[in-house]
Short mmCIF file of C-alpha atoms and ligand atoms in Angstrom, two decimals:
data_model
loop_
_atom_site.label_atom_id
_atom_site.label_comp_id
_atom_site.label_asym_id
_atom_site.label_seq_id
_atom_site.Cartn_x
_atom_site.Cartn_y
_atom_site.Cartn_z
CA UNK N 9 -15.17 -29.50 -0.13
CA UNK N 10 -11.96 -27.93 0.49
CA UNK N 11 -10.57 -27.07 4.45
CA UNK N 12 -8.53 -24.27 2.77
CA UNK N 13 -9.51 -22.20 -0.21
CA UNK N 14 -7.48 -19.61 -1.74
CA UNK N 15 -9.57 -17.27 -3.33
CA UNK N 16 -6.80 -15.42 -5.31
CA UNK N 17 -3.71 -15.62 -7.28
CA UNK N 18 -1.22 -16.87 -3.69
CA UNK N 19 1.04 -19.65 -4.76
CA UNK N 20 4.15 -20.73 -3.74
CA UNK N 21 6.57 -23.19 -1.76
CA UNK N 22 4.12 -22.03 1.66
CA UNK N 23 1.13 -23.07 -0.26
CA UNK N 24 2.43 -26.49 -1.36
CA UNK N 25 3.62 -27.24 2.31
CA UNK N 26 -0.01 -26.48 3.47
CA UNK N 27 -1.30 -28.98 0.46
CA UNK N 28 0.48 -31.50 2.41
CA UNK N 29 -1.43 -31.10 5.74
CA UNK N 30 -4.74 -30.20 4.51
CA UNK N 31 -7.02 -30.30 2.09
CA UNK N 32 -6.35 -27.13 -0.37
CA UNK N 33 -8.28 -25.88 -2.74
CA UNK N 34 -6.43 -22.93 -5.16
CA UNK N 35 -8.41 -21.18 -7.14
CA UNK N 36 -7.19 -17.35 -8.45
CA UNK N 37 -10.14 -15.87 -9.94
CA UNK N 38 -12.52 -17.03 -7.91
CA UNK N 39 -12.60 -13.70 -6.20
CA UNK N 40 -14.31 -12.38 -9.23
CA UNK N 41 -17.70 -14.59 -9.19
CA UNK N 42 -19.37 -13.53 -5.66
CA UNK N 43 -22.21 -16.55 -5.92
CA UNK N 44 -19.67 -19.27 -7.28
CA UNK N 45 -17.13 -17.99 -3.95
CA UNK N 46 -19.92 -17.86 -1.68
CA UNK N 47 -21.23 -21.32 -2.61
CA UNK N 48 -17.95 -23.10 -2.43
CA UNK N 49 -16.48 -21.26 0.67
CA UNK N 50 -19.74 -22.49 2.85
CA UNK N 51 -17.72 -25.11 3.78
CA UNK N 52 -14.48 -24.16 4.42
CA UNK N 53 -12.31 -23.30 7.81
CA UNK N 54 -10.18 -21.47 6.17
CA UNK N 55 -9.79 -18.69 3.20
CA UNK N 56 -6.73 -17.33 1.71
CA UNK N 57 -7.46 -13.69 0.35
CA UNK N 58 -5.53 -11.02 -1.10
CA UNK N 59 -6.71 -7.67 -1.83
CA UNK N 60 -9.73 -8.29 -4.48
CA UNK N 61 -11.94 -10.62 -2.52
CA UNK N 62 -14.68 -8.44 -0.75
CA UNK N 63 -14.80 -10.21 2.52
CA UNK N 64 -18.05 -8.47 3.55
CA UNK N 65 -21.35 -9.40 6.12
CA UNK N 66 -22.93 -11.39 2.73
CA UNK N 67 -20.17 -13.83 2.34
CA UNK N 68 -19.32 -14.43 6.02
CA UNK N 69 -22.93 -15.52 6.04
CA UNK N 70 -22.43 -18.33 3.47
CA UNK N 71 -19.45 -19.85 4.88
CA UNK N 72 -21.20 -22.24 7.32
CA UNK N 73 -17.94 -23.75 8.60
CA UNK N 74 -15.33 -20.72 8.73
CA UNK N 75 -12.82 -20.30 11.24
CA UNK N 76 -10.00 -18.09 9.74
CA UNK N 77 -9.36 -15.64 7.30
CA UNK N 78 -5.33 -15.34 6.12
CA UNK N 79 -5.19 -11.59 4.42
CA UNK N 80 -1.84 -11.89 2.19
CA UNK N 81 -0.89 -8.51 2.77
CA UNK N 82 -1.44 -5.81 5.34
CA UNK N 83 -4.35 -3.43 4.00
CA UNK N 84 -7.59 -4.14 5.23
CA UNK N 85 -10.32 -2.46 2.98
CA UNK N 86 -11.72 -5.78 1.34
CA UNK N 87 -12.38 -7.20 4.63
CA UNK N 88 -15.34 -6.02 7.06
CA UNK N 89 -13.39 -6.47 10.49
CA UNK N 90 -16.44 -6.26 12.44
CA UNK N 91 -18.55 -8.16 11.02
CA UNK N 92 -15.84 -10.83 11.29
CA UNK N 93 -15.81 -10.70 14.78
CA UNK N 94 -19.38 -10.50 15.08
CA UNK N 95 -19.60 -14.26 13.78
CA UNK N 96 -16.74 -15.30 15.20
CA UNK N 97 -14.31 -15.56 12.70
CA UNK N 98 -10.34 -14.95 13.03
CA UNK N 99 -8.73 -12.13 10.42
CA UNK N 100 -4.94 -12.82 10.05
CA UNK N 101 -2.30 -10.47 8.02
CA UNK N 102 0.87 -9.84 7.28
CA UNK N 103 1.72 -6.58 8.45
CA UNK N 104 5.50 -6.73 7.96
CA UNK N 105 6.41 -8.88 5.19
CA UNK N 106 5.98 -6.36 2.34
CA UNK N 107 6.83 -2.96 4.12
CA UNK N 108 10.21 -3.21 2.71
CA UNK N 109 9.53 -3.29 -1.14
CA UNK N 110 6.82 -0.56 -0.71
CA UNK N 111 9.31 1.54 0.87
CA UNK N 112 11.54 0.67 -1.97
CA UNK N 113 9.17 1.80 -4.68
CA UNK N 114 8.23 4.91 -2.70
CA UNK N 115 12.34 5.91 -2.95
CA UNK N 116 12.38 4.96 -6.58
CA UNK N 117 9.39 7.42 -7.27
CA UNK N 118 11.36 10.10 -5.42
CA UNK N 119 14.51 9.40 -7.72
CA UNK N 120 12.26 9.15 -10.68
CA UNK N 121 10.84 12.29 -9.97
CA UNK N 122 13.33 14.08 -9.14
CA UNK N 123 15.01 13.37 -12.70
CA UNK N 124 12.70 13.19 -14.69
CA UNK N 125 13.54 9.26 -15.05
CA UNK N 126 10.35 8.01 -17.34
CA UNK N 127 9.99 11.09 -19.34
CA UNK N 128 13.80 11.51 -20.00
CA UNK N 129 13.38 7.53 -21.22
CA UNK N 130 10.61 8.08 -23.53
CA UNK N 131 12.35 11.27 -24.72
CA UNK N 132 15.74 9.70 -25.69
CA UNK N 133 13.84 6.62 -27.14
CA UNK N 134 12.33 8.53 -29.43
CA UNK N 135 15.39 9.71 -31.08
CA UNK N 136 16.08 12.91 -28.80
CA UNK N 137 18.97 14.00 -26.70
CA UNK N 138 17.41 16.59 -25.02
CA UNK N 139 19.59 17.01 -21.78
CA UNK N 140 18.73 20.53 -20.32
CA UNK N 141 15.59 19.37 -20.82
CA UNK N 142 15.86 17.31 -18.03
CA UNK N 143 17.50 19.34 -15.38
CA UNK N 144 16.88 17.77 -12.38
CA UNK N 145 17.11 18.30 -8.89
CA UNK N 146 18.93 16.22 -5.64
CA UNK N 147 17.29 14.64 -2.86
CA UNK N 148 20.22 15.72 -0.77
CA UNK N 149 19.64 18.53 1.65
CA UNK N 150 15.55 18.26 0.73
CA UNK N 151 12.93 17.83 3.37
CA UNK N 152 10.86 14.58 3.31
CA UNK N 153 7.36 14.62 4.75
CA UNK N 154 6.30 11.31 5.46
CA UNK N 155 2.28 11.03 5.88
CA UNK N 156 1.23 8.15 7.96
CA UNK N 157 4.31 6.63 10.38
CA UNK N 158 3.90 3.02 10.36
CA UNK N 159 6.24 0.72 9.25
CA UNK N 160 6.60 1.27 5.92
CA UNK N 161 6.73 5.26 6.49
CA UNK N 162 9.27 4.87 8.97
CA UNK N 163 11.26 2.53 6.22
CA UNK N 164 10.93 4.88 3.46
CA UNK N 165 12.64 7.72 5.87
CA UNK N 166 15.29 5.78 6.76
CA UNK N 167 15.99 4.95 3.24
CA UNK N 168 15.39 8.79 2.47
CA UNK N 169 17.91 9.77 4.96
CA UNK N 170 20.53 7.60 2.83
CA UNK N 171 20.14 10.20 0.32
CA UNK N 172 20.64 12.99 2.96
CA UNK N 173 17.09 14.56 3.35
CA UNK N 174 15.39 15.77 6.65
CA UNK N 175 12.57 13.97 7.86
CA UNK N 176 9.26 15.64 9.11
CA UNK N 177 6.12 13.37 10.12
CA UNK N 178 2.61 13.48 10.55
CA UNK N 179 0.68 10.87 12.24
CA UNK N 180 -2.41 11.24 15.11
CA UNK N 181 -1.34 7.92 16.41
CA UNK N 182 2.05 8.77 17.24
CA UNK N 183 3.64 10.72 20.24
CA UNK N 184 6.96 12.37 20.29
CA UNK N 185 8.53 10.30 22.37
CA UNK N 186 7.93 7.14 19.53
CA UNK N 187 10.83 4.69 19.12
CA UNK N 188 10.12 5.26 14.96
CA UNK N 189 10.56 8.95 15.31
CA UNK N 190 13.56 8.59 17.97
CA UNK N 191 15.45 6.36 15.58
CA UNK N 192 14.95 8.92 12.78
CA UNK N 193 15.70 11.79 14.68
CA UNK N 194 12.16 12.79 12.86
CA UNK N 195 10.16 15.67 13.64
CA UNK N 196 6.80 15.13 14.76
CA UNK N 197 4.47 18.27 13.17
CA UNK N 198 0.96 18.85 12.31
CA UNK N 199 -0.33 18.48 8.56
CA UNK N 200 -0.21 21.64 7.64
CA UNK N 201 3.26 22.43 9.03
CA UNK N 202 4.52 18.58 6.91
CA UNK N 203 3.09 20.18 3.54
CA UNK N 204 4.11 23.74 3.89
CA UNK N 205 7.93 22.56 5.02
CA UNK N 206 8.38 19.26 2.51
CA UNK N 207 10.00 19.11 -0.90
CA UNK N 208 8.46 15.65 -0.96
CA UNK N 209 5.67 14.42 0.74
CA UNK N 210 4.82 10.37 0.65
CA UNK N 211 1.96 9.05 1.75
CA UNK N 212 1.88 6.06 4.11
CA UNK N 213 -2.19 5.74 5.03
CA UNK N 214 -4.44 2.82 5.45
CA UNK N 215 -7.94 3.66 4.39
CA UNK N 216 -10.46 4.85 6.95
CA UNK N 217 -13.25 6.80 7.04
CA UNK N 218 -10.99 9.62 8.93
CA UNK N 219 -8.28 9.26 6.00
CA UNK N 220 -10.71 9.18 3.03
CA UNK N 221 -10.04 12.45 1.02
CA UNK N 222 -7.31 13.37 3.88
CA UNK N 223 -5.19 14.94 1.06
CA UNK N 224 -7.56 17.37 -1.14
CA UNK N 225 -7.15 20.93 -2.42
CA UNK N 226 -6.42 22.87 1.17
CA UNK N 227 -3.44 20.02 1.44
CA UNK N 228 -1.95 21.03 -1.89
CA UNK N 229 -2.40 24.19 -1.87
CA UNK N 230 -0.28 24.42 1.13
CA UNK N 231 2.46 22.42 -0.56
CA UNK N 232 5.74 24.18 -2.18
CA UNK N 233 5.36 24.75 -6.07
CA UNK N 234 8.85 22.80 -6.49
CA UNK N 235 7.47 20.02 -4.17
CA UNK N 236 6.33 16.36 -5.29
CA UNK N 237 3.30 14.24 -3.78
CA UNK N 238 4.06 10.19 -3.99
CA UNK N 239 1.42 7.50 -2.78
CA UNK N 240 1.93 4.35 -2.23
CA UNK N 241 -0.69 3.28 0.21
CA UNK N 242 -4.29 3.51 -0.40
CA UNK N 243 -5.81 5.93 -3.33
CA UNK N 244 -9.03 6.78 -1.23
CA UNK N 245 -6.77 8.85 0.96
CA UNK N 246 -6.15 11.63 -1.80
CA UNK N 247 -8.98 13.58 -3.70
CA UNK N 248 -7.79 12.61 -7.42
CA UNK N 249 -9.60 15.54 -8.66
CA UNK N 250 -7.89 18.06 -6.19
CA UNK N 251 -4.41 16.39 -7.02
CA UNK N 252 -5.09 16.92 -11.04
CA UNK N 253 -6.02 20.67 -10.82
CA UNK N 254 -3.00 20.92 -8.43
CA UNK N 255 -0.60 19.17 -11.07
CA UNK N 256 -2.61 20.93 -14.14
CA UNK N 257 -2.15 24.84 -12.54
CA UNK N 258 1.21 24.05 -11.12
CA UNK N 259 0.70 24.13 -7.50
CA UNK N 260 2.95 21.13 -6.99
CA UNK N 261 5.73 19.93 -9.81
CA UNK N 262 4.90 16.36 -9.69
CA UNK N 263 3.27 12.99 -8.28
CA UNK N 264 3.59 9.21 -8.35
CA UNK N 265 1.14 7.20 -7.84
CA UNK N 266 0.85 3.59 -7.15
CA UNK N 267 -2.36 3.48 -5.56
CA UNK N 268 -5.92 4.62 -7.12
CA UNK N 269 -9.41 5.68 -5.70
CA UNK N 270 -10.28 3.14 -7.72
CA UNK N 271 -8.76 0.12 -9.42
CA UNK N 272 -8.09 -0.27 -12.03
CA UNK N 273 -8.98 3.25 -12.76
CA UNK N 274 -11.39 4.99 -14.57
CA UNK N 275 -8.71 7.17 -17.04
CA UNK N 276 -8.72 10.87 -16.27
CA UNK N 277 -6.67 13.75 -17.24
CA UNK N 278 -4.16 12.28 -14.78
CA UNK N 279 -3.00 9.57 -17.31
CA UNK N 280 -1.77 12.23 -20.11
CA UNK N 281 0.58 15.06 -17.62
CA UNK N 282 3.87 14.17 -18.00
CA UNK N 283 4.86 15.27 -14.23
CA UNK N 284 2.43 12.23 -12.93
CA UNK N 285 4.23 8.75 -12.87
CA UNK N 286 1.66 6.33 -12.49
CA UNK N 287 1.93 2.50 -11.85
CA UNK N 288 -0.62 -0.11 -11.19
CA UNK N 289 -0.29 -1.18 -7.59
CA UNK N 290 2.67 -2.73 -7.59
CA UNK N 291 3.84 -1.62 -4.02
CA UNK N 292 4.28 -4.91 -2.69
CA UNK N 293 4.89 -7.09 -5.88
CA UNK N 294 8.45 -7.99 -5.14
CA UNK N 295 9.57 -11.60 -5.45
CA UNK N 296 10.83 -11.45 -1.91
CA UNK N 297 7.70 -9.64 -0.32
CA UNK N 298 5.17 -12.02 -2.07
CA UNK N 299 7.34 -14.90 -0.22
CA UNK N 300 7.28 -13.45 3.27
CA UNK N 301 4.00 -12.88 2.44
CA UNK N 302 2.43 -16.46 1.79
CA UNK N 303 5.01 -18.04 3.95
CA UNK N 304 3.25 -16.13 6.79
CA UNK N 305 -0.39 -16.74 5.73
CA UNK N 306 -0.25 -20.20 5.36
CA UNK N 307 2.06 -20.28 8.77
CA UNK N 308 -1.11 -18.51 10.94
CA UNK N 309 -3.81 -20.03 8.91
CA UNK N 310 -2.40 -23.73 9.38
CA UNK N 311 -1.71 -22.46 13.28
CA UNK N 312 -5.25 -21.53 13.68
CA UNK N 313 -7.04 -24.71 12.10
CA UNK N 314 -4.49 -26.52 14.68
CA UNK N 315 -5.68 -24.69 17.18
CA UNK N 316 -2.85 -22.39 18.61
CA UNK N 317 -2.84 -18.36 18.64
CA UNK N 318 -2.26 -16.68 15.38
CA UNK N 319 0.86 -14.65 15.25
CA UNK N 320 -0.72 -11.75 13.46
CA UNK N 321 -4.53 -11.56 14.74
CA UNK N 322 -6.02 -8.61 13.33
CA UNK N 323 -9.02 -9.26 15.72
CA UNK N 324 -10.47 -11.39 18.64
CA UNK N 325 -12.91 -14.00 18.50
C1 LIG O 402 -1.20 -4.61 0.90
O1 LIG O 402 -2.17 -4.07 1.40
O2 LIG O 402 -0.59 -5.53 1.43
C2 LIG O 402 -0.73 -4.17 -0.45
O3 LIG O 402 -1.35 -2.99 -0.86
C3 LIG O 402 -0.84 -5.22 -1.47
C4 LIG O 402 -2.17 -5.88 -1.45
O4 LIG O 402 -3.17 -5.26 -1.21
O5 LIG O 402 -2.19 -7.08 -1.65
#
C-alpha cells in the first residue's frame, strides 16, 4: 500500500521528486470509483486531490492511516473541512499558485465580450464579413465590479485597470482600509450599489452556504442593460436560471462563464444564446499554474509526512 496516493490527474516534475522519497501511488481516475478509493486510501498518510474527489465524513472513515490531504488548487467544495479536523487530519492548498491565470481568463472574457470575439470567429468562418455586425465597445473609461476581493479579484482589477476601467468592489470580509483595495485605489460599495454602477461585473466567490445563489434575479435586474456578468469562480454562486431569463429578455448584454452549478452541465437554453461564452472550467488550466500548483502540493504534503508545519494549512489538527 501506497504512503502517497494521488487520486486525480496531478503529474509532473513535483510528483516524480516525491516518487523518490516515498512510496507513490498515481492513479487519475480513481476519484471516480468511491469503494475502489476508499479501499485503497485506508492505508495511506497522504492523498493528493484535485477538484473531483469528494473528500467527505465516508471516506475519511476508511482511511485508517491518514495524516494529510494536499488540495491542488484553492477551492474547497470537494472537501468536508470539518469533518477533517474532527479526525484529525491536515487539509493543505494552494491558494496562490493559480490566481494569476484565472485572472487572466476573467480579462480575456471581458475582451471577448466586449467584441464579440467567438461570435465574430464563427461568423467570418463561415464565409461572412459582417463587420457592423460586430460593433463593439472599449473597456476604457468602463466601470469594473469585482464580486468577491481575494486574490484573484484583486488580480483581475489590476489587470482591468491596464485597460483603463474604474474599479468598484464588494466583499463582507473586507474593510476600507484593505491593502487590496488601497493598492487599487478601489471603491469599497455594497452589492447593490457594484451592480447598479458596473459595465462589467466578475465574480470572484468561493462556494458557501452564504454565497450559494448570491447572484439571482434581484442582482440582475439591478445590473445596466449594456452591462456583462463573467464567472470564473464557483457556478453555485449564480442562479443559472435567473442569469438565462436575464440574458433571454435583455436585462444584461452578455456573460461568460467558466464555472457551472453543476459540472459538467446539464445543457440548458444557456448553451444556444450567442451573448453567453461558455467554457469548461478551465480557470486555472495554464501550464504555469498547474506547475506552481503540484510543486506546492507535493512541497506541504512531503513537509507534513516529515513532520514540519505545512505552509498552506487550511485547518488545525
Ligand atoms: C481551484 O479551485 O483551484 C480551481 O477552480 C481549479 C480546481 O478546482 O482544480
Amino acid at each position: 500500500m501506497p504512503d502517497i496516493l494521488i487520486t486525480e490527474n496531478i503529474r509532473g516534475a513535483a510528483v516524480d521528486a516525491l516518487a523518490k522519497q516515498f512510496d507513490v501511488s498515481i492513479q487519475p481516475d480513481l476519484w471516480r470509483d468511491a469503494a475502489e478509493l476508499a479501499k485503497q486510501a485506508s492505508e495511506a498518510r497522504a492523498l493528493i486531490i484535485r477538484n473531483q474527489t469528494q473528500m467527505n465524513a465516508e471516506l475519511l472513515a476508511a482511511c485508517k492511516k491518514l495524516i494529510v490531504v494536499g488540495r491542488a488548487g484553492v477551492g474547497l467544495d470537494n472537501v468536508d473541512v470539518a469533518a477533517a479536523t474532527k479526525a484529525g487530519v491536515l487539509i493543505t492548498s494552494t491558494p496562490d499558485q493559480n490566481a494569476i491565470s484565472v485572472a487572466e481568463l476573467a480579462l480575456g472574457m471581458m475582451l471577448s465580450l466586449a467584441r464579440f470575439l467567438p461570435a465574430g470567429d464563427a461568423d467570418t468562418k463561415a464565409g461572412n464579413w459582417n463587420r457592423m455586425r460586430f460593433l463593439g465597445t472599449e473597456l476604457y473609461g468602463k466601470t469594473l465590479g469585482i464580486v468577491g476581493a481575494g486574490k484573484i479579484g484583486f488580480l483581475t482589477a489590476r489587470r482591468a485597470q491596464a485597460f483603463g476601467m474604474k474599479v468598484l468592489a464588494y466583499d463582507p470580509f473586507i474593510s476600507r482600509d484593505n491593502i487590496h483595495l488601497f493598492e487599487l485605489n478601489a471603491e469599497l460599495v455594497s452589492l447593490e450599489e457594484l451592480l447598479s454602477r458596473s459595465d462589467v461585473v466578475s465574480c470572484h466567490l468561493p462556494s458557501t452556504p452564504q454565497t450559494a445563489k448570491l447572484l439571482n434575479a434581484d442582482c440582475f435586474a439591478r445590473m445596466k442593460p449594456n452591462a456583462t456578468f463573467i464567472n470564473t469562480s464557483r457556478g453555485e454562486v449564480v442562479d443559472e436560471d435567473a442569469l438565462l431569463h436575464a440574458l433571454q429578455s435583455k436585462t444584461i448584454a452578455g456573460a461568460a462563464l467558466d464555472v457551472r452549478a453543476v459540472e459538467p452541465p446539464v445543457t440548458s437554453e444557456l448553451e444556444k444564446l450567442p451573448n453567453v461564452l461558455l467554457m469548461p472550467h478551465v480557470g486555472a488550466l495554464t501550464r504555469e499554474a498547474q506547475d506552481r500548483v503540484t510543486v506546492a502540493v507535493c512541497e506541504d504534503v512531503a513537509r507534513v509526512l516529515e513532520g514540519k508545519p505545512a505552509l498552506n494549512a487550511v485547518n488545525r489538527v
